[in-house]
PDB file of C-alpha atoms and ligand atoms in Angstrom:
ATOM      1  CA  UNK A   1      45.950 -18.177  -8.589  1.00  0.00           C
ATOM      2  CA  UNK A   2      43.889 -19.493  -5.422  1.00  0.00           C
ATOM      3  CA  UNK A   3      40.193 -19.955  -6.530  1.00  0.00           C
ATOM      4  CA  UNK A   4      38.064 -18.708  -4.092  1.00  0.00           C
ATOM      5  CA  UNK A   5      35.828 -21.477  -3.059  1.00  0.00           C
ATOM      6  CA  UNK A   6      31.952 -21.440  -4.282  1.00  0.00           C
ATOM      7  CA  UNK A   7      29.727 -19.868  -1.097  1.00  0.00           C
ATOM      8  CA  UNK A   8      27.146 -22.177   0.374  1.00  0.00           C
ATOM      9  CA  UNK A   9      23.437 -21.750  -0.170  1.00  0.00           C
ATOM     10  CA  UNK A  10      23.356 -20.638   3.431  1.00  0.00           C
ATOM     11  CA  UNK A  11      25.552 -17.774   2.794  1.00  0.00           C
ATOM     12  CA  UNK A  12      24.178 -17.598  -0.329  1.00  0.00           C
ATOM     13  CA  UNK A  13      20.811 -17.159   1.602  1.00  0.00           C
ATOM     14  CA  UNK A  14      22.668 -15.194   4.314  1.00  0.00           C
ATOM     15  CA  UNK A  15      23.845 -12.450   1.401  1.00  0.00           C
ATOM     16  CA  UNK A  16      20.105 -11.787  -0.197  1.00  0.00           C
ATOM     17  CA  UNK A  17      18.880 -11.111   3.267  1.00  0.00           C
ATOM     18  CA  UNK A  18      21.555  -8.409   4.015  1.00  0.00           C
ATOM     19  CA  UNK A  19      20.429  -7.069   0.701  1.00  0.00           C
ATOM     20  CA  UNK A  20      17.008  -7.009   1.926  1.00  0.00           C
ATOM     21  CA  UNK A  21      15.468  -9.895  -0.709  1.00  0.00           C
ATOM     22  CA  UNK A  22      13.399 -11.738   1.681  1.00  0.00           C
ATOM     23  CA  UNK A  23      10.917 -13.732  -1.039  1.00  0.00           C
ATOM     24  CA  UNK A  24      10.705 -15.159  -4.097  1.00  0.00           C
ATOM     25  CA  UNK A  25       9.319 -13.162  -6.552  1.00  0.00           C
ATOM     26  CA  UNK A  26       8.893 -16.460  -9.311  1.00  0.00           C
ATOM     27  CA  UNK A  27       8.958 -20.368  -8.477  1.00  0.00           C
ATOM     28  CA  UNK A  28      12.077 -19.982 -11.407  1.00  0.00           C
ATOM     29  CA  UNK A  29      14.629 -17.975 -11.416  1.00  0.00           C
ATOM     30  CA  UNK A  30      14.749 -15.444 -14.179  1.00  0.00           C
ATOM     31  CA  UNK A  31      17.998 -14.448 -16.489  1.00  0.00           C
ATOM     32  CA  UNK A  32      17.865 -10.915 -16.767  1.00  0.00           C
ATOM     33  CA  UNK A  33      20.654 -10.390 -18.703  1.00  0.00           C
ATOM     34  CA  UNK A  34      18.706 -11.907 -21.907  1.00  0.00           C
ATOM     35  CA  UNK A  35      17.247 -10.370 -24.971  1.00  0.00           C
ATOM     36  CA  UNK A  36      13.676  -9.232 -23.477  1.00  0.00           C
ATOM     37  CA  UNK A  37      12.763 -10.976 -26.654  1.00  0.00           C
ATOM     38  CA  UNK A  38      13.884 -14.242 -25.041  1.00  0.00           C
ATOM     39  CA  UNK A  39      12.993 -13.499 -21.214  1.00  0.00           C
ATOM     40  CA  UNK A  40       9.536 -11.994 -21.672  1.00  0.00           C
ATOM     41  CA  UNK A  41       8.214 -15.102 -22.530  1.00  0.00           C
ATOM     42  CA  UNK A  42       9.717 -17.180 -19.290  1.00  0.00           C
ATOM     43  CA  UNK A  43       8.305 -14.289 -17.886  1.00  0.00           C
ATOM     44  CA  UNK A  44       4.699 -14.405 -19.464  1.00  0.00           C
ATOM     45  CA  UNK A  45       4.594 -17.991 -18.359  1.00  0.00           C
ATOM     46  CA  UNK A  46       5.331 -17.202 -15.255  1.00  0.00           C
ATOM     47  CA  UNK A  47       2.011 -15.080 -14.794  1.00  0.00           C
ATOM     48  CA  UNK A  48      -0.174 -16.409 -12.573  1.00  0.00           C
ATOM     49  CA  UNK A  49      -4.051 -16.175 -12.508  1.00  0.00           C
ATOM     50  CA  UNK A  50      -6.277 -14.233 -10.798  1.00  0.00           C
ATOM     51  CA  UNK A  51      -7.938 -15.949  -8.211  1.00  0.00           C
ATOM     52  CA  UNK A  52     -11.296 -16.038  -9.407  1.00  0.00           C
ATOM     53  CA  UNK A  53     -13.617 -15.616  -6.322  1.00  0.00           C
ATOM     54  CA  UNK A  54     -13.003 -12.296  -5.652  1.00  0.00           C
ATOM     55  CA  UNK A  55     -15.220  -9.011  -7.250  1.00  0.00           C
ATOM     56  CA  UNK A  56     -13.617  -7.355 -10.243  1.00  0.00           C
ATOM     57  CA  UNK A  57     -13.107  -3.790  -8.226  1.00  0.00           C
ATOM     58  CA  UNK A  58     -10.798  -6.016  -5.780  1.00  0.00           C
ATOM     59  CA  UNK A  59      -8.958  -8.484  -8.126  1.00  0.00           C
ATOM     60  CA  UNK A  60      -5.266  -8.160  -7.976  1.00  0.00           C
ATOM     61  CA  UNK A  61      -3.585  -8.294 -11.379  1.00  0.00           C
ATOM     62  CA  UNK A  62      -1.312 -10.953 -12.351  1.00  0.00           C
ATOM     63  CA  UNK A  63       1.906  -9.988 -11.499  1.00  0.00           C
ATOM     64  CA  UNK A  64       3.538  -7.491 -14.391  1.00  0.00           C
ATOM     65  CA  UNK A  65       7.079  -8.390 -16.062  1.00  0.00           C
ATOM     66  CA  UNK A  66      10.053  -6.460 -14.919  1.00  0.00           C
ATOM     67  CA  UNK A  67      10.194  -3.191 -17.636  1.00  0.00           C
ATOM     68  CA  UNK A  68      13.212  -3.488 -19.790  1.00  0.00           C
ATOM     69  CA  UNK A  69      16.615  -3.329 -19.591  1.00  0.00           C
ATOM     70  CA  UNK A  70      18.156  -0.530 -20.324  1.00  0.00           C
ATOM     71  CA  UNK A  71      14.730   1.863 -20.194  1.00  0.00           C
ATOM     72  CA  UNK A  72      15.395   5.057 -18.231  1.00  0.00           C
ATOM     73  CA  UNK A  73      12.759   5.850 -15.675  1.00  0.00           C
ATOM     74  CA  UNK A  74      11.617   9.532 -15.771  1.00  0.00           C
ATOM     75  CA  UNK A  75      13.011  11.970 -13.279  1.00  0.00           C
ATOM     76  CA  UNK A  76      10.638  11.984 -10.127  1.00  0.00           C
ATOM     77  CA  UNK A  77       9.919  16.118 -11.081  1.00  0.00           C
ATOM     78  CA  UNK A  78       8.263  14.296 -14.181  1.00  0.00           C
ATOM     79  CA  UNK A  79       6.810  11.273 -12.347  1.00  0.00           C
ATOM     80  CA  UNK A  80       5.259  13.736 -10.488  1.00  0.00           C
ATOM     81  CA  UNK A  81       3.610  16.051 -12.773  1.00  0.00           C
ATOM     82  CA  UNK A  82       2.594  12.654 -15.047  1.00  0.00           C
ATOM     83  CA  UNK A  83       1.075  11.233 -12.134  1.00  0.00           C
ATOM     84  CA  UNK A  84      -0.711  14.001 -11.547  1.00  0.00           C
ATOM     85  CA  UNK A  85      -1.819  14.309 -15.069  1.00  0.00           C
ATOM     86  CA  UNK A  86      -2.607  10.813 -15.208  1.00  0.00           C
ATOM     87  CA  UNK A  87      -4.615  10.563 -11.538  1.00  0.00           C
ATOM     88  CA  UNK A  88      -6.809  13.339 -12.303  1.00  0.00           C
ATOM     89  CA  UNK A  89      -7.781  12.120 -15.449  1.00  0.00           C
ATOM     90  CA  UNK A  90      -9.416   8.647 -13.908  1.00  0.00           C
ATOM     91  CA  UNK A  91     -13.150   8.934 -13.912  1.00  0.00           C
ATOM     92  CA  UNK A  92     -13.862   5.976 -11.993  1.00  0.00           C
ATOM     93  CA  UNK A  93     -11.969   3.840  -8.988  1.00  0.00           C
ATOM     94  CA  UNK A  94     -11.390   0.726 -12.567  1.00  0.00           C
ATOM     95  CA  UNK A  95     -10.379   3.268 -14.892  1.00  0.00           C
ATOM     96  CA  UNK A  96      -7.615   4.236 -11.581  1.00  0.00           C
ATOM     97  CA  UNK A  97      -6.194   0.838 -11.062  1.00  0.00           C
ATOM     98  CA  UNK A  98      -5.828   0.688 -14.892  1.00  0.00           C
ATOM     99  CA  UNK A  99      -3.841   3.682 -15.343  1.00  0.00           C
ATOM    100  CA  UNK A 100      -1.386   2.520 -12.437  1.00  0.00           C
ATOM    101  CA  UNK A 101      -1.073  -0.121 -13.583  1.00  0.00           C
ATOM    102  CA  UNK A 102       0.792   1.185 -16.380  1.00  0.00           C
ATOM    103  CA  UNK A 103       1.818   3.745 -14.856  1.00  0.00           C
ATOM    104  CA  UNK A 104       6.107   3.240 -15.040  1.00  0.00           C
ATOM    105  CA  UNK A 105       7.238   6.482 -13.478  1.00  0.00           C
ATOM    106  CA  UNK A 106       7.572   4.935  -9.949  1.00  0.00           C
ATOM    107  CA  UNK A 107      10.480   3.220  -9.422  1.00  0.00           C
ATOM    108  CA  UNK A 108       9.170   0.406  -6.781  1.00  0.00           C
ATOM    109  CA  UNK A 109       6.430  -0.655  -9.917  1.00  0.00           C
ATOM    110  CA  UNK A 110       9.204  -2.697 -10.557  1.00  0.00           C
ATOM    111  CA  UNK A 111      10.485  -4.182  -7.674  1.00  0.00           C
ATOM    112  CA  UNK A 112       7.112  -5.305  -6.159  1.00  0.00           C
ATOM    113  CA  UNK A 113       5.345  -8.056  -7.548  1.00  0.00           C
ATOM    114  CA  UNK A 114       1.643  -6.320  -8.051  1.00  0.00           C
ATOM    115  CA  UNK A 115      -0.131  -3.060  -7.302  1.00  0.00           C
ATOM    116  CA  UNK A 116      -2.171  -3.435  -4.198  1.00  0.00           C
ATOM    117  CA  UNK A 117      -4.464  -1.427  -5.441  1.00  0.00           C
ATOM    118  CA  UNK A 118      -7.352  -1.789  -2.951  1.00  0.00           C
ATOM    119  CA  UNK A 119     -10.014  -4.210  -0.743  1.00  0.00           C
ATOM    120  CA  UNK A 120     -13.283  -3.748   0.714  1.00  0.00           C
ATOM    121  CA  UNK A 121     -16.206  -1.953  -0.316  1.00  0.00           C
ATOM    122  CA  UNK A 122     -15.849   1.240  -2.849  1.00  0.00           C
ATOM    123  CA  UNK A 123     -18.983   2.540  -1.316  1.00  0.00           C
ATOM    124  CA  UNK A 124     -18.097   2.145   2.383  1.00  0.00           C
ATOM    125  CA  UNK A 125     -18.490   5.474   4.559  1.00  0.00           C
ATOM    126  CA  UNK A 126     -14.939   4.745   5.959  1.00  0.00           C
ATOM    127  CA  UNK A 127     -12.100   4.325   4.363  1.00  0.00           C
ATOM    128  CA  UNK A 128      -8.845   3.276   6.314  1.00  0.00           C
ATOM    129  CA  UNK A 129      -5.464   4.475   4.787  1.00  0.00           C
ATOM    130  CA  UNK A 130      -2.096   2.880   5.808  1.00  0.00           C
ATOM    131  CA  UNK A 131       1.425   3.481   4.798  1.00  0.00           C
ATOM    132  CA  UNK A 132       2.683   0.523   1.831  1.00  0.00           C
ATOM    133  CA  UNK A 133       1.909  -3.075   1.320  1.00  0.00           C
ATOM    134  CA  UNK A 134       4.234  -5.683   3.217  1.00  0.00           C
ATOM    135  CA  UNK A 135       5.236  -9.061   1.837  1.00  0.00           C
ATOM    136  CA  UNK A 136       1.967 -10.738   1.777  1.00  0.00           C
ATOM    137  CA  UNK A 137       0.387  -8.193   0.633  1.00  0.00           C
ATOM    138  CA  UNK A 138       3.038  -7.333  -1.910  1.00  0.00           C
ATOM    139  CA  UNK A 139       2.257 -11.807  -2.711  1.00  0.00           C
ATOM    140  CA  UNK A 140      -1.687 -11.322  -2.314  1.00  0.00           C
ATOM    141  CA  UNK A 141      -1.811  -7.854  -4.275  1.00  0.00           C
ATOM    142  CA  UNK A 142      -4.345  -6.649  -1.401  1.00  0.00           C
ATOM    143  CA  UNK A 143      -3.699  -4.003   1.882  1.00  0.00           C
ATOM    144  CA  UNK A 144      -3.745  -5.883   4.768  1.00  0.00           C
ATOM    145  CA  UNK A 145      -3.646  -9.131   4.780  1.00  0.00           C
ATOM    146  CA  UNK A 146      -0.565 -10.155   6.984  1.00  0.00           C
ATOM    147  CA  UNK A 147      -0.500  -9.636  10.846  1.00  0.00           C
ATOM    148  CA  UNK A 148      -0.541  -5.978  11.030  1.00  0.00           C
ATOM    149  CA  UNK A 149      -4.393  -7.223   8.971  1.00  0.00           C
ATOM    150  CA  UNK A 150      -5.594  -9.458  10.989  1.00  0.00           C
ATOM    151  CA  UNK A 151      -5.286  -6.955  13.907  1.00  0.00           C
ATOM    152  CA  UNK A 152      -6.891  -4.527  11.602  1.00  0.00           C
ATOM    153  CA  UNK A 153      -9.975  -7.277  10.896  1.00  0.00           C
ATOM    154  CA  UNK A 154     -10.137  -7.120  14.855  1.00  0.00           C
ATOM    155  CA  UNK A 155     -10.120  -4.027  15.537  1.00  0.00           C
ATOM    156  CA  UNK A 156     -12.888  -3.469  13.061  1.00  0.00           C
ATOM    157  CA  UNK A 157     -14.707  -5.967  14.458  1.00  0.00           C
ATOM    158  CA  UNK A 158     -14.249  -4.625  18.043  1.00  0.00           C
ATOM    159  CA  UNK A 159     -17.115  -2.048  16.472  1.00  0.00           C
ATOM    160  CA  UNK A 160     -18.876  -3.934  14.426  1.00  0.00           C
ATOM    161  CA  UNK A 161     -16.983  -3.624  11.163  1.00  0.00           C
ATOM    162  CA  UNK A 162     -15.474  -5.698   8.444  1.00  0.00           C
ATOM    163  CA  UNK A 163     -14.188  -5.442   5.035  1.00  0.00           C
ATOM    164  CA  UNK A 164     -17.655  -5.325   3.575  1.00  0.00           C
ATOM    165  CA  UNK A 165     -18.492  -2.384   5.519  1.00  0.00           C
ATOM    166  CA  UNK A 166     -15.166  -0.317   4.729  1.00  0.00           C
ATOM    167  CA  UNK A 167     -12.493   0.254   1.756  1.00  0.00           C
ATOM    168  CA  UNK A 168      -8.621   0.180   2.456  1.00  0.00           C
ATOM    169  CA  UNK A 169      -6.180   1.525   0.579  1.00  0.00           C
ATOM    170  CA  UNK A 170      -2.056   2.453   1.573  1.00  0.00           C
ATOM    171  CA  UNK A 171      -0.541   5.768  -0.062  1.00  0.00           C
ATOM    172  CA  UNK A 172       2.190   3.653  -1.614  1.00  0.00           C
ATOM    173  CA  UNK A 173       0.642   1.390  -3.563  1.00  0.00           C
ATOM    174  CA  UNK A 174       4.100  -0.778  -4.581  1.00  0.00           C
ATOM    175  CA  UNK A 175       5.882  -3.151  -2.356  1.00  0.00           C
ATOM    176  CA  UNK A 176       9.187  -1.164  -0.968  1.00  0.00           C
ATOM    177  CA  UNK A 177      11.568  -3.674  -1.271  1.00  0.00           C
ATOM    178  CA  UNK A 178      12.542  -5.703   1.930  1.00  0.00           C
ATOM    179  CA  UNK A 179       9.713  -3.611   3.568  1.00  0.00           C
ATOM    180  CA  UNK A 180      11.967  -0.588   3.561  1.00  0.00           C
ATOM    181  CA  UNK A 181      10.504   3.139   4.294  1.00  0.00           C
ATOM    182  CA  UNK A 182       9.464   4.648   0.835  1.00  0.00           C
ATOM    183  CA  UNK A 183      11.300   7.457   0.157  1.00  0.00           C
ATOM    184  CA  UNK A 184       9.683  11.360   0.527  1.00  0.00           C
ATOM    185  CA  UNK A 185       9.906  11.312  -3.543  1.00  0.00           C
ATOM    186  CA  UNK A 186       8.177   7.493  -4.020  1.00  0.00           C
ATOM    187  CA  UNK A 187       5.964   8.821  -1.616  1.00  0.00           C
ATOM    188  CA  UNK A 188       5.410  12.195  -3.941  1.00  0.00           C
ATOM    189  CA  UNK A 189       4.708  10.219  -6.786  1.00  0.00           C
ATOM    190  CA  UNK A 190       2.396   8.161  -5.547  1.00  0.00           C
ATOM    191  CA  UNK A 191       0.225  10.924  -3.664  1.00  0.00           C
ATOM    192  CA  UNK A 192      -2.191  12.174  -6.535  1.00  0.00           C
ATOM    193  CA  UNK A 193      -3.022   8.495  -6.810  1.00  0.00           C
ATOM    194  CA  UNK A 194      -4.350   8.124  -3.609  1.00  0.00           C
ATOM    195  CA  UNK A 195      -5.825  11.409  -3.403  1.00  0.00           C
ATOM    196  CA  UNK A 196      -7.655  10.312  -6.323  1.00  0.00           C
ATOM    197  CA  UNK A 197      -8.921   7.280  -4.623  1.00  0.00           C
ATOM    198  CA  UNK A 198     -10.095   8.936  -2.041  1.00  0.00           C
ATOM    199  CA  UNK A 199     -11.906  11.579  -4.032  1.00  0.00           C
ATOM    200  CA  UNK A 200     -13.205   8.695  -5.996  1.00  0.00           C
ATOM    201  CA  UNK A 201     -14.545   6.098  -3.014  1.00  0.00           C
ATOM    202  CA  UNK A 202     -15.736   9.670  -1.578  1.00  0.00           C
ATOM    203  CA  UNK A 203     -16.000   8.295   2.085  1.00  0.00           C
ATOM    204  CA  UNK A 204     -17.783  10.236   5.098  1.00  0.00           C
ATOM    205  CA  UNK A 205     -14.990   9.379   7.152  1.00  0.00           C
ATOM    206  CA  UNK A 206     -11.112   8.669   6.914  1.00  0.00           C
ATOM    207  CA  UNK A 207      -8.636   6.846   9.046  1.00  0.00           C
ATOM    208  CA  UNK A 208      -5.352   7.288   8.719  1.00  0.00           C
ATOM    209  CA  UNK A 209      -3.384   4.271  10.210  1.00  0.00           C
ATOM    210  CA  UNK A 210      -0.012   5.427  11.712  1.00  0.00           C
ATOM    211  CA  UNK A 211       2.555   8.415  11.352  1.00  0.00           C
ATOM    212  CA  UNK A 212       3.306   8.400   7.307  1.00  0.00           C
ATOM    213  CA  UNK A 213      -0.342   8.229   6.297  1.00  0.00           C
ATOM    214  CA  UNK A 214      -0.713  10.500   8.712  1.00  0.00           C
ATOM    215  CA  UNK A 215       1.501  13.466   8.066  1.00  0.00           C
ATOM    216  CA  UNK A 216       1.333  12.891   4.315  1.00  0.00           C
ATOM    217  CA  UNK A 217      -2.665  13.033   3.867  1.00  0.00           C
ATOM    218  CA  UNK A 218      -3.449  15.621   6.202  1.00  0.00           C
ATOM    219  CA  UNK A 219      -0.175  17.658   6.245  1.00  0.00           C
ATOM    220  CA  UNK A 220       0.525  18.045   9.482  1.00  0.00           C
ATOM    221  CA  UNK A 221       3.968  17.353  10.730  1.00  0.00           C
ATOM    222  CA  UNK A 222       3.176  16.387  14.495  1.00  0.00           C
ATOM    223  CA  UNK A 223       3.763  12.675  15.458  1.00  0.00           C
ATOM    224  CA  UNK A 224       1.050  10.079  15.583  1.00  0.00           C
ATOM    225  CA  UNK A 225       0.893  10.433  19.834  1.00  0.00           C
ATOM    226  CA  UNK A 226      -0.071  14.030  18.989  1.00  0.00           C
ATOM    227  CA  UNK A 227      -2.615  13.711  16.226  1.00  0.00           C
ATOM    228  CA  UNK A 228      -4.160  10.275  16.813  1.00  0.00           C
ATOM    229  CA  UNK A 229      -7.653  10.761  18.098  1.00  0.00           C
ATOM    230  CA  UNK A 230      -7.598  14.484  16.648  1.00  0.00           C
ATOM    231  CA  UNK A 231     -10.429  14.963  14.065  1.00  0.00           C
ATOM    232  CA  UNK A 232      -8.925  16.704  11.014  1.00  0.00           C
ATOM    233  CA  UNK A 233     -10.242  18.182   7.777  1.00  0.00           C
ATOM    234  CA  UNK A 234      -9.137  16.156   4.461  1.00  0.00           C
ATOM    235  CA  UNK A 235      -9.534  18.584   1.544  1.00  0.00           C
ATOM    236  CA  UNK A 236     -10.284  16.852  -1.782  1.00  0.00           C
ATOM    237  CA  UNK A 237     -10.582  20.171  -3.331  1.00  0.00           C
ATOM    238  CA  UNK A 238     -14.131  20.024  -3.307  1.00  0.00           C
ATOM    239  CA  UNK A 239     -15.444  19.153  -0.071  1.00  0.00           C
ATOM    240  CA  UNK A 240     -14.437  18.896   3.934  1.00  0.00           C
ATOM    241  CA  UNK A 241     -13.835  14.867   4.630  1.00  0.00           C
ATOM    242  CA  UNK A 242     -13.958  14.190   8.655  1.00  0.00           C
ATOM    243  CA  UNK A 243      -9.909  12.669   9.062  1.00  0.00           C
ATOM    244  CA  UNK A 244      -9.375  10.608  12.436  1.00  0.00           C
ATOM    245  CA  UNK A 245      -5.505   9.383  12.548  1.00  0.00           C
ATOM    246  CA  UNK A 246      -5.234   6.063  14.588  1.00  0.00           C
ATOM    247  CA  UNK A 247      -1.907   4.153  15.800  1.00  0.00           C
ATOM    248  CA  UNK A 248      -0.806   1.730  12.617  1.00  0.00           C
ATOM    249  CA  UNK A 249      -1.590  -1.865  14.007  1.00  0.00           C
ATOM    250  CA  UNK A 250       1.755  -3.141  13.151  1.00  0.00           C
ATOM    251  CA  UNK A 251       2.924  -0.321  15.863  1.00  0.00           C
ATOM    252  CA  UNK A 252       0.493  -2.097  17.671  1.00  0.00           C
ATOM    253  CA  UNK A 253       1.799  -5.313  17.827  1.00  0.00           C
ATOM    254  CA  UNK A 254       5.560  -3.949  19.009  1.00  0.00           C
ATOM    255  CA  UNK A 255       3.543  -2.080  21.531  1.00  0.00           C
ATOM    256  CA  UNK A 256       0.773  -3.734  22.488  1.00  0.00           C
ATOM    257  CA  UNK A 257       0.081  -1.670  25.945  1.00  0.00           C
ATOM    258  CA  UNK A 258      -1.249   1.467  23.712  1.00  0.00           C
ATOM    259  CA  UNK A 259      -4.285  -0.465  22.220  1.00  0.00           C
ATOM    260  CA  UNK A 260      -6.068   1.247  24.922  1.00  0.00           C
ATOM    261  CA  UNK A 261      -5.174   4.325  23.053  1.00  0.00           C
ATOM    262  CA  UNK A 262      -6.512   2.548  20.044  1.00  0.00           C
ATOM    263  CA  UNK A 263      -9.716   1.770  21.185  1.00  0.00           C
ATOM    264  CA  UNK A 264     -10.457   5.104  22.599  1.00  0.00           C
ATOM    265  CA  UNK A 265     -10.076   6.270  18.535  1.00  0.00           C
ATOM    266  CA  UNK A 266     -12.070   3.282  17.299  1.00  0.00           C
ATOM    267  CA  UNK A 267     -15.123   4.424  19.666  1.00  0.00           C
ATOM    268  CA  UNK A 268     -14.604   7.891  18.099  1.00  0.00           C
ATOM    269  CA  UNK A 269     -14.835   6.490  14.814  1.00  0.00           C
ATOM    270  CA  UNK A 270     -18.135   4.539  15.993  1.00  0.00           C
ATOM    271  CA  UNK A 271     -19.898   7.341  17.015  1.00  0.00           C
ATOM    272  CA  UNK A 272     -18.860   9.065  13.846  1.00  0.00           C
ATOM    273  CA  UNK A 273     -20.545   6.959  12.337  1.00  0.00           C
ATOM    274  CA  UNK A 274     -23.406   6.099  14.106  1.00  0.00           C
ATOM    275  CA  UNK A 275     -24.226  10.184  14.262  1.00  0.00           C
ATOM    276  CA  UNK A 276     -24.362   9.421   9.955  1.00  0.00           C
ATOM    277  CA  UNK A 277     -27.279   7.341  10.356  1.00  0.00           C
TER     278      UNK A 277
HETATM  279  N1  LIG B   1       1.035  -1.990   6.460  1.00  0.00           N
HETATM  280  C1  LIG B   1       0.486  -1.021   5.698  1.00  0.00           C
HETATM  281  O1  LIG B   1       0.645   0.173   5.964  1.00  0.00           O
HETATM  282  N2  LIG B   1      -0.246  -1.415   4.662  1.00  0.00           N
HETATM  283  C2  LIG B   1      -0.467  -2.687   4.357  1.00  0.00           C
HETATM  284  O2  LIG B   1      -1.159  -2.958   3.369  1.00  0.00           O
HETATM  285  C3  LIG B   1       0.112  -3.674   5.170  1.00  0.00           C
HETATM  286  C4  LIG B   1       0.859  -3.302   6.218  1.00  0.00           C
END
């Protein structure tokens, strides 16, 4: 019998692309065909630290270990009505991030390396809304921080905002692997978290940045190039929040001629806010 001869790391390399693994999740390689009683502590080591600098309502968590082997994740009718359960239960924005962070019935919890749970300021009168953390963010464990961000820190700027003055938050809080487009019943499960947060933070105004933010916070079905710019009633149930969808800044930067679009929005959103005062 002809062996096959052993691929190179290039196709190696070449094969986790096409299965959309495009970063490391741990500097060493973990066996996950072990005991858990003999991989969770190679994984355990493998936790990193907080960084330290940053305020305890926007410290990422360590990374978590991957749940174990074997465990059957509930069926998403269930993750649904636990989330739910579990969301409306949260009395404050820590006691949120706590819960999902145990929270197992979602199955890209174990996939991405953190929750990106949140930046900014919990008692900003905007919040911004976007769709799922990418790879840095997915690294960083906060929303916004790779290019589609640092457009986003611009365009705040371009009316005198910044991260102090505003909270940001993405309906999906979990990494989709290789960036891929959460599914309708990820993006089920994770809704009564973020409606949560955004009952919670309680904002005077919120963005929501591109189509799936979009159509899944304010229920509308109409494309971003019909509702962007169109002020829209959030219901939390208890009150009326002013809703202005904007074009997602990573759309932006494939299509850089509608930023004029963009900035008509973000002048909307500055009187908004100015008329607060
Ligand atoms: N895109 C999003 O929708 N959210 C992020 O956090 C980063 C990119």
């Amino acid at each position: 019998m002809m062996l096959e001869p052993a691929p190179s790391l290039q196709q190696l390399l070449a094969f986790y692309l096409d299965a959309g693994v495009d970063c490391a999740l741990n500097d060493e390689p973990v066996n996950r065909l072990l005991d858990d009683e003999v991989a969770a502590p190679i994984q355990a080591e493998q936790r990193a630290p907080a960084p330290p600098s940053l305020p305890d309502t926007i410290r990422p968590l360590a990374p978590r270990p991957a749940p174990a082997l074997g465990t059957a994740p509930p069926s998403p009718d269930a993750a649904i009505v636990s989330a739910r359960e579990a969301a409306a239960t949260a009395p404050s924005l820590e006691a949120l991030r706590a819960l999902m962070e145990q929270f197992d019935g979602c199955a890209l919890r174990s996939t991405a390396t953190r929750l990106v749970f949140a930046d900014g300021n919990p008692q900003a009168r905007i919040m911004l809304v976007g769709e799922a953390p990418g790879r840095e963010e997915d690294i960083e464990g906060l929303p916004f921080v790779g290019r589609s961000g640092k457009l986003l820190d611009l365009m705040l700027a371009a009316i005198g905002l910044d991260r102090s003055k505003v909270y940001i938050a993405n309906v999906i809080p979990w990494r989709p692997p290789g960036n891929r487009t959460p599914t309708p019943q990820e993006t089920q499960i994770c809704l009564p978290f973020i409606k949560r947060q955004i009952e919670l933070v309680d904002p005077s105004i919120l963005v929501t940045l591109g189509n799936p933010s979009t159509q899944t916070l304010l229920s509308t079905r109409d494309g971003i190039m019909r509702t962007r710019g169109r002020w829209f009633d959030y219901d939390t149930g208890t009150r009326a929040i002013r809703a202005l969808p904007t074009l997602h800044p990573a759309y932006l930067l494939r299509q850089p001629t509608y930023k004029r679009l963009a900035w008509q929005d973000l002048r909307a959103i500055a009187t908004a806010l100015a008329a607060l005062d």
